[in-house]
Amino acid sequence: MNIFEEVKGAKTIGISGHIRPDGDCVGSVMGLYLYLKKICPKAKIQVMLEQPADIFSCIAGVEEINSDFEPITDCFDVFIALDCEKTRLGEAEKYFDHAGKKINIDHHISNATGCGDVNFVVPTASSASELVYKVLEDKSQIDAEIAKALYIGIIHDTGVFQYSNTAPETLEIAAKLIAYGFDFPKLIDSTFYEKTYVQNQIMGRALLESILFMDGKCIVSMIDKKTMAFYNAAPHDLDGIVNQLRNTKGVECAIFMYETGSLEYKVSLRSNGELDVAKVASFFGGGGHVKAAGVTMQGTFHDIVNNLSAQIAKQL
Ligand code: AMP
Ligand code: MN
Ligand code: MN
């Protein structure tokens, strides 16, 4: 895909990504936004996205994100969904549905065919940000701010080049991006590793209360609404907990969940080995990647663990 060819002539362009935007979502959306603003100076381009976490305020243009999700008056000529399929666009889904032309760029295996009129879905790609880099035809238009946004997306989805989705091409693209000369060690620290005191406290609590089961092959932990309220924590304050659980020796599957409503939990799944967690999440209506997936589930904590265990046991 060449993004310029796809948006050529459009007077209005909308860009969005998934609810609870993570680093790849914000990075790919903002990288594409900054690029399109340069190559389509006459078009009205808008990012319609939930407000990203404060750590992403280092990305140029985040203050221009529109999170109001007003009712549609004029349909977008082109609307681009990044890092998800349309049902995870949340309130931005209506803009996608009514757009003159729908474009979907994603790397989730659970979104095999894509949901746009034009699709660029590559499940083997490390991140949507890597795919955005590829569709930017005129590389001479890339600048340090665009490179920074895309680099953030790549480091977040690869766990700083640690996860198995890191391919030689991922590193080649990252090498090209850091050549633009931004302070990448600081970016990695401030957006990926650094935690606030409260975030560390909740992580400590989740680790303390974690439970091993299936002969130590699985680990689960949960944070309820009361605890989140006690720490005044938002969902993004829980980022990283599931990865820490996954680091437990002997564990093949890590499960972390937090309460989102009455008898409703957002579940994160991580695999350390052969287990395909996208399959497990998809069974319950969620999705993701082979080694990292998510789903929202109904029931008590114990019901959910039992239901997940049955699906995990089928594979282990
Ligand atoms: P999370 O556990 O929320 O960090 O998600 C892990 C991966 O699965 C990310 O790539 C998410 O974009 C994806 N994911 C999470 N929840 C869902 C869902 N309900 N449907 C599809 N993909 C999801
Ligand atoms: Mn994402
Ligand atoms: Mn992603």
mmCIF file of C-alpha atoms and ligand atoms in Angstrom:
data_model
loop_
_atom_site.group_PDB
_atom_site.id
_atom_site.type_symbol
_atom_site.label_atom_id
_atom_site.label_comp_id
_atom_site.label_asym_id
_atom_site.label_seq_id
_atom_site.Cartn_x
_atom_site.Cartn_y
_atom_site.Cartn_z
ATOM 1 C CA MET A 1 0.000 0.000 0.000
ATOM 2 C CA ASN A 2 1.071 3.548 -0.800
ATOM 3 C CA ILE A 3 -0.855 5.858 1.506
ATOM 4 C CA PHE A 4 -0.527 8.897 -0.760
ATOM 5 C CA GLU A 5 -2.248 7.043 -3.610
ATOM 6 C CA GLU A 6 -5.026 5.957 -1.246
ATOM 7 C CA VAL A 7 -5.843 9.402 0.185
ATOM 8 C CA LYS A 8 -5.140 11.434 -2.978
ATOM 9 C CA GLY A 9 -7.866 14.017 -3.601
ATOM 10 C CA ALA A 10 -9.546 13.594 -0.207
ATOM 11 C CA LYS A 11 -10.622 16.883 1.356
ATOM 12 C CA THR A 12 -11.219 15.411 4.801
ATOM 13 C CA ILE A 13 -9.239 12.569 6.354
ATOM 14 C CA GLY A 14 -9.885 10.985 9.756
ATOM 15 C CA ILE A 15 -7.469 8.731 11.606
ATOM 16 C CA SER A 16 -8.140 6.580 14.653
ATOM 17 C CA GLY A 17 -7.003 3.538 16.589
ATOM 18 C CA HIS A 18 -8.345 1.323 19.334
ATOM 19 C CA ILE A 19 -9.932 2.168 22.671
ATOM 20 C CA ARG A 20 -7.522 2.498 25.609
ATOM 21 C CA PRO A 21 -4.768 3.462 23.129
ATOM 22 C CA ASP A 22 -1.387 1.859 23.802
ATOM 23 C CA GLY A 23 2.040 2.963 22.546
ATOM 24 C CA ASP A 24 1.660 1.351 19.127
ATOM 25 C CA CYS A 25 -1.800 2.797 18.666
ATOM 26 C CA VAL A 26 -0.745 6.349 19.588
ATOM 27 C CA GLY A 27 2.578 6.056 17.739
ATOM 28 C CA SER A 28 1.115 4.750 14.478
ATOM 29 C CA VAL A 29 -1.806 7.187 14.507
ATOM 30 C CA MET A 30 0.377 10.220 15.256
ATOM 31 C CA GLY A 31 3.162 9.164 12.881
ATOM 32 C CA LEU A 32 0.673 8.842 10.033
ATOM 33 C CA TYR A 33 -1.085 12.084 11.025
ATOM 34 C CA LEU A 34 2.148 14.118 11.038
ATOM 35 C CA TYR A 35 3.145 12.669 7.664
ATOM 36 C CA LEU A 36 -0.237 13.240 5.994
ATOM 37 C CA LYS A 37 -0.281 16.831 7.241
ATOM 38 C CA LYS A 38 2.955 17.371 5.325
ATOM 39 C CA ILE A 39 2.043 15.626 2.094
ATOM 40 C CA CYS A 40 -1.630 16.727 1.939
ATOM 41 C CA PRO A 41 -1.425 20.347 3.122
ATOM 42 C CA LYS A 42 -4.819 21.215 1.648
ATOM 43 C CA ALA A 43 -6.763 18.414 3.316
ATOM 44 C CA LYS A 44 -8.457 18.756 6.707
ATOM 45 C CA ILE A 45 -6.950 15.934 8.727
ATOM 46 C CA GLN A 46 -8.201 14.964 12.158
ATOM 47 C CA VAL A 47 -7.247 12.352 14.736
ATOM 48 C CA MET A 48 -10.357 11.048 16.497
ATOM 49 C CA LEU A 49 -8.994 9.077 19.425
ATOM 50 C CA GLU A 50 -9.425 8.616 23.168
ATOM 51 C CA GLN A 51 -7.041 10.862 25.073
ATOM 52 C CA PRO A 52 -3.673 9.036 25.317
ATOM 53 C CA ALA A 53 -1.894 8.570 28.655
ATOM 54 C CA ASP A 54 0.333 11.448 29.834
ATOM 55 C CA ILE A 55 3.523 9.561 28.962
ATOM 56 C CA PHE A 56 2.697 10.079 25.281
ATOM 57 C CA SER A 57 2.626 13.868 25.522
ATOM 58 C CA CYS A 58 6.209 13.774 24.193
ATOM 59 C CA ILE A 59 4.779 12.939 20.750
ATOM 60 C CA ALA A 60 4.313 15.991 18.516
ATOM 61 C CA GLY A 61 0.696 16.903 17.815
ATOM 62 C CA VAL A 62 -1.006 14.886 20.587
ATOM 63 C CA GLU A 63 -2.644 18.104 21.797
ATOM 64 C CA GLU A 64 -4.454 18.235 18.435
ATOM 65 C CA ILE A 65 -6.238 14.922 19.069
ATOM 66 C CA ASN A 66 -10.012 15.285 19.068
ATOM 67 C CA SER A 67 -11.571 13.113 21.792
ATOM 68 C CA ASP A 68 -15.029 14.683 21.738
ATOM 69 C CA PHE A 69 -16.590 12.150 19.347
ATOM 70 C CA GLU A 70 -19.348 14.552 18.277
ATOM 71 C CA PRO A 71 -22.251 13.198 16.199
ATOM 72 C CA ILE A 72 -21.517 13.057 12.480
ATOM 73 C CA THR A 73 -22.418 16.131 10.458
ATOM 74 C CA ASP A 74 -20.069 15.716 7.488
ATOM 75 C CA CYS A 75 -18.718 12.285 6.652
ATOM 76 C CA PHE A 76 -14.958 11.942 6.183
ATOM 77 C CA ASP A 77 -13.827 11.385 2.596
ATOM 78 C CA VAL A 78 -11.302 8.881 3.942
ATOM 79 C CA PHE A 79 -11.104 7.307 7.389
ATOM 80 C CA ILE A 80 -8.139 5.211 8.486
ATOM 81 C CA ALA A 81 -8.324 2.643 11.318
ATOM 82 C CA LEU A 82 -4.934 1.690 12.760
ATOM 83 C CA ASP A 83 -3.821 -1.133 15.060
ATOM 84 C CA CYS A 84 -7.314 -2.687 15.284
ATOM 85 C CA GLU A 85 -10.402 -3.731 13.401
ATOM 86 C CA LYS A 86 -13.401 -1.433 13.437
ATOM 87 C CA THR A 87 -15.264 -2.771 16.472
ATOM 88 C CA ARG A 88 -12.358 -1.713 18.704
ATOM 89 C CA LEU A 89 -12.501 1.875 17.450
ATOM 90 C CA GLY A 90 -14.967 2.625 20.226
ATOM 91 C CA GLU A 91 -16.778 5.899 19.628
ATOM 92 C CA ALA A 92 -14.795 6.513 16.432
ATOM 93 C CA GLU A 93 -16.432 3.512 14.752
ATOM 94 C CA LYS A 94 -19.304 5.686 13.483
ATOM 95 C CA TYR A 95 -16.880 7.897 11.520
ATOM 96 C CA PHE A 96 -15.305 4.813 9.946
ATOM 97 C CA ASP A 97 -18.686 3.320 9.032
ATOM 98 C CA HIS A 98 -19.863 6.496 7.274
ATOM 99 C CA ALA A 99 -16.608 7.415 5.539
ATOM 100 C CA GLY A 100 -16.450 7.613 1.743
ATOM 101 C CA LYS A 101 -13.441 5.306 1.777
ATOM 102 C CA LYS A 102 -12.316 3.078 4.658
ATOM 103 C CA ILE A 103 -8.691 2.084 5.130
ATOM 104 C CA ASN A 104 -7.476 -0.468 7.686
ATOM 105 C CA ILE A 105 -3.835 -0.950 8.652
ATOM 106 C CA ASP A 106 -3.308 -3.588 11.324
ATOM 107 C CA HIS A 107 -1.166 -6.478 12.528
ATOM 108 C CA HIS A 108 -3.628 -8.460 14.682
ATOM 109 C CA ILE A 109 -4.002 -12.079 13.653
ATOM 110 C CA SER A 110 -7.609 -11.917 14.867
ATOM 111 C CA ASN A 111 -8.258 -9.309 12.142
ATOM 112 C CA ALA A 112 -7.179 -11.600 9.318
ATOM 113 C CA THR A 113 -9.032 -10.014 6.405
ATOM 114 C CA GLY A 114 -9.191 -6.380 7.483
ATOM 115 C CA CYS A 115 -12.355 -4.311 7.779
ATOM 116 C CA GLY A 116 -11.778 -1.575 5.194
ATOM 117 C CA ASP A 117 -12.333 -1.047 1.503
ATOM 118 C CA VAL A 118 -8.555 -1.115 1.357
ATOM 119 C CA ASN A 119 -6.620 -3.241 3.838
ATOM 120 C CA PHE A 120 -3.009 -3.657 4.813
ATOM 121 C CA VAL A 121 -3.066 -6.346 7.500
ATOM 122 C CA VAL A 122 0.169 -8.199 8.205
ATOM 123 C CA PRO A 123 -0.052 -10.438 11.301
ATOM 124 C CA THR A 124 3.687 -11.098 11.229
ATOM 125 C CA ALA A 125 4.513 -7.394 11.521
ATOM 126 C CA SER A 126 5.773 -6.262 14.918
ATOM 127 C CA SER A 127 3.425 -3.330 15.110
ATOM 128 C CA ALA A 128 1.049 -1.082 13.236
ATOM 129 C CA SER A 129 3.796 1.550 13.452
ATOM 130 C CA GLU A 130 6.113 -0.675 11.398
ATOM 131 C CA LEU A 131 3.366 -0.993 8.771
ATOM 132 C CA VAL A 132 2.803 2.762 8.755
ATOM 133 C CA TYR A 133 6.519 3.270 8.105
ATOM 134 C CA LYS A 134 6.155 0.983 5.074
ATOM 135 C CA VAL A 135 3.211 2.848 3.560
ATOM 136 C CA LEU A 136 4.975 6.220 3.759
ATOM 137 C CA GLU A 137 6.051 6.275 0.156
ATOM 138 C CA ASP A 138 8.044 9.507 0.250
ATOM 139 C CA LYS A 139 10.649 8.725 2.914
ATOM 140 C CA SER A 140 12.220 12.148 2.387
ATOM 141 C CA GLN A 141 9.165 13.649 4.116
ATOM 142 C CA ILE A 142 9.842 11.722 7.329
ATOM 143 C CA ASP A 143 11.264 13.980 10.033
ATOM 144 C CA ALA A 144 12.421 13.467 13.624
ATOM 145 C CA GLU A 145 8.916 13.893 15.076
ATOM 146 C CA ILE A 146 7.369 11.324 12.725
ATOM 147 C CA ALA A 147 10.282 8.950 13.361
ATOM 148 C CA LYS A 148 9.897 9.368 17.121
ATOM 149 C CA ALA A 149 6.174 8.540 17.050
ATOM 150 C CA LEU A 150 6.736 5.390 14.978
ATOM 151 C CA TYR A 151 9.720 4.345 17.094
ATOM 152 C CA ILE A 152 7.620 4.583 20.266
ATOM 153 C CA GLY A 153 5.015 2.339 18.652
ATOM 154 C CA ILE A 154 7.616 -0.261 17.732
ATOM 155 C CA ILE A 155 9.331 -0.351 21.140
ATOM 156 C CA HIS A 156 6.016 -0.697 22.949
ATOM 157 C CA ASP A 157 4.705 -3.598 20.865
ATOM 158 C CA THR A 158 8.036 -5.445 20.855
ATOM 159 C CA GLY A 159 8.827 -4.838 24.534
ATOM 160 C CA VAL A 160 11.913 -2.908 23.388
ATOM 161 C CA PHE A 161 12.792 -5.524 20.725
ATOM 162 C CA GLN A 162 12.479 -8.431 23.145
ATOM 163 C CA TYR A 163 9.328 -10.244 21.989
ATOM 164 C CA SER A 164 9.344 -12.809 19.208
ATOM 165 C CA ASN A 165 7.468 -10.417 16.898
ATOM 166 C CA THR A 166 10.790 -8.581 16.478
ATOM 167 C CA ALA A 167 12.022 -9.475 12.975
ATOM 168 C CA PRO A 168 15.208 -8.425 11.201
ATOM 169 C CA GLU A 169 13.077 -5.935 9.281
ATOM 170 C CA THR A 170 11.767 -4.460 12.541
ATOM 171 C CA LEU A 171 15.332 -3.684 13.592
ATOM 172 C CA GLU A 172 16.191 -2.361 10.135
ATOM 173 C CA ILE A 173 13.281 0.072 10.309
ATOM 174 C CA ALA A 174 14.172 1.021 13.905
ATOM 175 C CA ALA A 175 17.743 1.679 12.774
ATOM 176 C CA LYS A 176 16.488 4.016 10.070
ATOM 177 C CA LEU A 177 14.226 5.773 12.558
ATOM 178 C CA ILE A 178 16.897 6.486 15.182
ATOM 179 C CA ALA A 179 19.040 8.025 12.436
ATOM 180 C CA TYR A 180 16.638 10.992 12.565
ATOM 181 C CA GLY A 181 18.339 11.893 15.805
ATOM 182 C CA PHE A 182 15.916 11.933 18.732
ATOM 183 C CA ASP A 183 16.782 10.994 22.295
ATOM 184 C CA PHE A 184 15.726 7.339 22.113
ATOM 185 C CA PRO A 185 17.136 6.154 25.489
ATOM 186 C CA LYS A 186 15.074 8.824 27.210
ATOM 187 C CA LEU A 187 11.978 7.889 25.179
ATOM 188 C CA ILE A 188 12.283 4.237 26.114
ATOM 189 C CA ASP A 189 12.620 5.108 29.782
ATOM 190 C CA SER A 190 9.914 7.718 29.983
ATOM 191 C CA THR A 191 7.285 5.850 27.954
ATOM 192 C CA PHE A 192 8.069 2.195 28.650
ATOM 193 C CA TYR A 193 10.059 1.418 31.810
ATOM 194 C CA GLU A 194 9.394 4.327 34.127
ATOM 195 C CA LYS A 195 6.482 3.823 36.541
ATOM 196 C CA THR A 196 4.921 6.236 38.970
ATOM 197 C CA TYR A 197 5.099 5.346 42.657
ATOM 198 C CA VAL A 198 1.408 4.408 42.598
ATOM 199 C CA GLN A 199 1.832 2.241 39.486
ATOM 200 C CA ASN A 200 4.633 0.357 41.237
ATOM 201 C CA GLN A 201 2.509 -0.058 44.350
ATOM 202 C CA ILE A 202 -0.378 -1.582 42.386
ATOM 203 C CA MET A 203 1.996 -3.823 40.473
ATOM 204 C CA GLY A 204 3.448 -4.987 43.814
ATOM 205 C CA ARG A 205 -0.006 -5.728 45.058
ATOM 206 C CA ALA A 206 -0.944 -7.667 41.927
ATOM 207 C CA LEU A 207 2.233 -9.766 42.220
ATOM 208 C CA LEU A 208 1.669 -10.376 45.936
ATOM 209 C CA GLU A 209 -1.865 -11.604 45.357
ATOM 210 C CA SER A 210 -1.113 -13.655 42.231
ATOM 211 C CA ILE A 211 -2.032 -17.324 42.145
ATOM 212 C CA LEU A 212 -0.216 -20.136 40.362
ATOM 213 C CA PHE A 213 -2.358 -22.944 38.958
ATOM 214 C CA MET A 214 -2.224 -25.839 36.479
ATOM 215 C CA ASP A 215 0.967 -27.128 38.134
ATOM 216 C CA GLY A 216 2.620 -23.727 37.942
ATOM 217 C CA LYS A 217 2.050 -23.396 34.186
ATOM 218 C CA CYS A 218 -0.409 -20.533 34.639
ATOM 219 C CA ILE A 219 -0.428 -17.470 36.828
ATOM 220 C CA VAL A 220 -3.341 -15.134 37.426
ATOM 221 C CA SER A 221 -3.890 -11.913 39.284
ATOM 222 C CA MET A 222 -6.726 -9.429 39.514
ATOM 223 C CA ILE A 223 -7.235 -5.822 40.603
ATOM 224 C CA ASP A 224 -10.788 -4.893 41.578
ATOM 225 C CA LYS A 225 -12.527 -1.519 41.324
ATOM 226 C CA LYS A 226 -12.156 -0.844 45.044
ATOM 227 C CA THR A 227 -8.369 -1.184 44.818
ATOM 228 C CA MET A 228 -8.222 1.001 41.714
ATOM 229 C CA ALA A 229 -10.270 3.649 43.511
ATOM 230 C CA PHE A 230 -8.043 3.392 46.604
ATOM 231 C CA TYR A 231 -4.948 4.149 44.482
ATOM 232 C CA ASN A 232 -6.885 6.545 42.238
ATOM 233 C CA ALA A 233 -5.639 4.421 39.329
ATOM 234 C CA ALA A 234 -6.765 4.440 35.702
ATOM 235 C CA PRO A 235 -6.549 1.358 33.438
ATOM 236 C CA HIS A 236 -3.265 2.571 31.904
ATOM 237 C CA ASP A 237 -1.726 2.512 35.398
ATOM 238 C CA LEU A 238 -1.975 -1.283 35.160
ATOM 239 C CA ASP A 239 0.141 -1.542 31.988
ATOM 240 C CA GLY A 240 3.077 -3.871 32.433
ATOM 241 C CA ILE A 241 1.602 -5.998 35.207
ATOM 242 C CA VAL A 242 0.791 -8.910 32.910
ATOM 243 C CA ASN A 243 4.327 -8.823 31.475
ATOM 244 C CA GLN A 244 5.805 -8.973 34.968
ATOM 245 C CA LEU A 245 3.582 -11.971 35.771
ATOM 246 C CA ARG A 246 4.811 -13.615 32.561
ATOM 247 C CA ASN A 247 8.388 -13.351 33.816
ATOM 248 C CA THR A 248 7.655 -15.979 36.478
ATOM 249 C CA LYS A 249 9.842 -19.052 35.990
ATOM 250 C CA GLY A 250 7.931 -22.075 34.713
ATOM 251 C CA VAL A 251 4.884 -20.067 33.669
ATOM 252 C CA GLU A 252 3.532 -20.639 30.165
ATOM 253 C CA CYS A 253 0.492 -18.413 30.452
ATOM 254 C CA ALA A 254 0.026 -15.214 32.430
ATOM 255 C CA ILE A 255 -3.409 -13.761 33.022
ATOM 256 C CA PHE A 256 -4.099 -10.349 34.452
ATOM 257 C CA MET A 257 -7.545 -8.861 34.796
ATOM 258 C CA TYR A 258 -9.100 -5.742 36.193
ATOM 259 C CA GLU A 259 -12.705 -5.058 37.023
ATOM 260 C CA THR A 260 -14.437 -2.764 34.508
ATOM 261 C CA GLY A 261 -18.040 -3.126 35.699
ATOM 262 C CA SER A 262 -20.360 -5.295 37.720
ATOM 263 C CA LEU A 263 -19.233 -8.859 36.945
ATOM 264 C CA GLU A 264 -17.133 -7.588 34.032
ATOM 265 C CA TYR A 265 -13.353 -7.760 33.656
ATOM 266 C CA LYS A 266 -10.782 -6.704 31.064
ATOM 267 C CA VAL A 267 -8.524 -9.718 30.684
ATOM 268 C CA SER A 268 -4.943 -9.649 29.363
ATOM 269 C CA LEU A 269 -3.246 -12.876 28.310
ATOM 270 C CA ARG A 270 0.435 -13.497 27.623
ATOM 271 C CA SER A 271 2.117 -16.679 26.408
ATOM 272 C CA ASN A 272 5.667 -17.729 27.115
ATOM 273 C CA GLY A 273 5.799 -20.658 24.749
ATOM 274 C CA GLU A 274 3.619 -22.721 22.456
ATOM 275 C CA LEU A 275 0.283 -21.546 23.802
ATOM 276 C CA ASP A 276 -1.672 -19.403 21.309
ATOM 277 C CA VAL A 277 -3.466 -16.838 23.470
ATOM 278 C CA ALA A 278 -5.110 -15.142 20.453
ATOM 279 C CA LYS A 279 -7.042 -18.387 20.045
ATOM 280 C CA VAL A 280 -8.067 -18.355 23.702
ATOM 281 C CA ALA A 281 -9.125 -14.684 23.599
ATOM 282 C CA SER A 282 -10.954 -15.114 20.282
ATOM 283 C CA PHE A 283 -12.983 -17.991 21.759
ATOM 284 C CA PHE A 284 -14.466 -15.465 24.202
ATOM 285 C CA GLY A 285 -14.956 -12.697 21.637
ATOM 286 C CA GLY A 286 -11.620 -10.922 22.063
ATOM 287 C CA GLY A 287 -8.476 -11.163 20.019
ATOM 288 C CA GLY A 288 -4.889 -10.082 19.621
ATOM 289 C CA HIS A 289 -1.663 -11.872 18.796
ATOM 290 C CA VAL A 290 -0.360 -15.401 19.377
ATOM 291 C CA LYS A 291 1.678 -14.289 22.407
ATOM 292 C CA ALA A 292 -0.338 -11.295 23.627
ATOM 293 C CA ALA A 293 -4.086 -11.042 23.517
ATOM 294 C CA GLY A 294 -7.010 -9.508 25.344
ATOM 295 C CA VAL A 295 -10.727 -9.866 25.892
ATOM 296 C CA THR A 296 -13.513 -8.441 28.038
ATOM 297 C CA MET A 297 -15.319 -11.175 29.980
ATOM 298 C CA GLN A 298 -18.417 -11.421 32.134
ATOM 299 C CA GLY A 299 -18.753 -13.362 35.376
ATOM 300 C CA THR A 300 -17.064 -13.638 38.740
ATOM 301 C CA PHE A 301 -13.279 -13.796 38.961
ATOM 302 C CA HIS A 302 -13.498 -17.541 39.597
ATOM 303 C CA ASP A 303 -15.903 -18.188 36.706
ATOM 304 C CA ILE A 304 -13.577 -16.361 34.340
ATOM 305 C CA VAL A 305 -10.473 -18.216 35.526
ATOM 306 C CA ASN A 306 -12.337 -21.518 35.181
ATOM 307 C CA ASN A 307 -13.542 -20.685 31.679
ATOM 308 C CA LEU A 308 -10.100 -19.534 30.555
ATOM 309 C CA SER A 309 -8.443 -22.591 32.120
ATOM 310 C CA ALA A 310 -10.620 -24.936 30.102
ATOM 311 C CA GLN A 311 -9.512 -23.293 26.842
ATOM 312 C CA ILE A 312 -5.863 -23.102 27.917
ATOM 313 C CA ALA A 313 -5.887 -26.756 28.976
ATOM 314 C CA LYS A 314 -7.030 -27.741 25.457
ATOM 315 C CA GLN A 315 -3.706 -26.459 24.147
ATOM 316 C CA LEU A 316 -1.244 -27.248 26.947
HETATM 317 P P1 AMP B 1 -3.634 -6.102 26.182
HETATM 318 O O1 AMP B 1 -3.637 -7.302 27.033
HETATM 319 O O2 AMP B 1 -4.845 -5.245 26.339
HETATM 320 O O3 AMP B 1 -2.353 -5.353 26.262
HETATM 321 O O4 AMP B 1 -3.742 -6.634 24.699
HETATM 322 C C1 AMP B 1 -2.808 -7.482 24.127
HETATM 323 C C2 AMP B 1 -2.966 -7.442 22.630
HETATM 324 O O5 AMP B 1 -4.235 -7.942 22.268
HETATM 325 C C3 AMP B 1 -2.884 -6.036 22.054
HETATM 326 O O6 AMP B 1 -2.252 -6.099 20.799
HETATM 327 C C4 AMP B 1 -4.308 -5.627 21.918
HETATM 328 O O7 AMP B 1 -4.440 -4.694 20.872
HETATM 329 C C5 AMP B 1 -5.006 -6.940 21.637
HETATM 330 N N1 AMP B 1 -6.339 -6.968 22.230
HETATM 331 C C6 AMP B 1 -6.673 -6.675 23.503
HETATM 332 N N2 AMP B 1 -7.991 -6.798 23.718
HETATM 333 C C7 AMP B 1 -8.524 -7.163 22.525
HETATM 334 C C8 AMP B 1 -9.861 -7.444 22.065
HETATM 335 N N3 AMP B 1 -10.919 -7.368 22.887
HETATM 336 N N4 AMP B 1 -10.017 -7.777 20.770
HETATM 337 C C9 AMP B 1 -8.955 -7.846 19.929
HETATM 338 N N5 AMP B 1 -7.687 -7.626 20.290
HETATM 339 C C10 AMP B 1 -7.470 -7.282 21.568
HETATM 340 MN MN MN B 2 -2.389 -1.732 20.323
HETATM 341 MN MN MN B 3 -0.115 -3.021 17.875
#
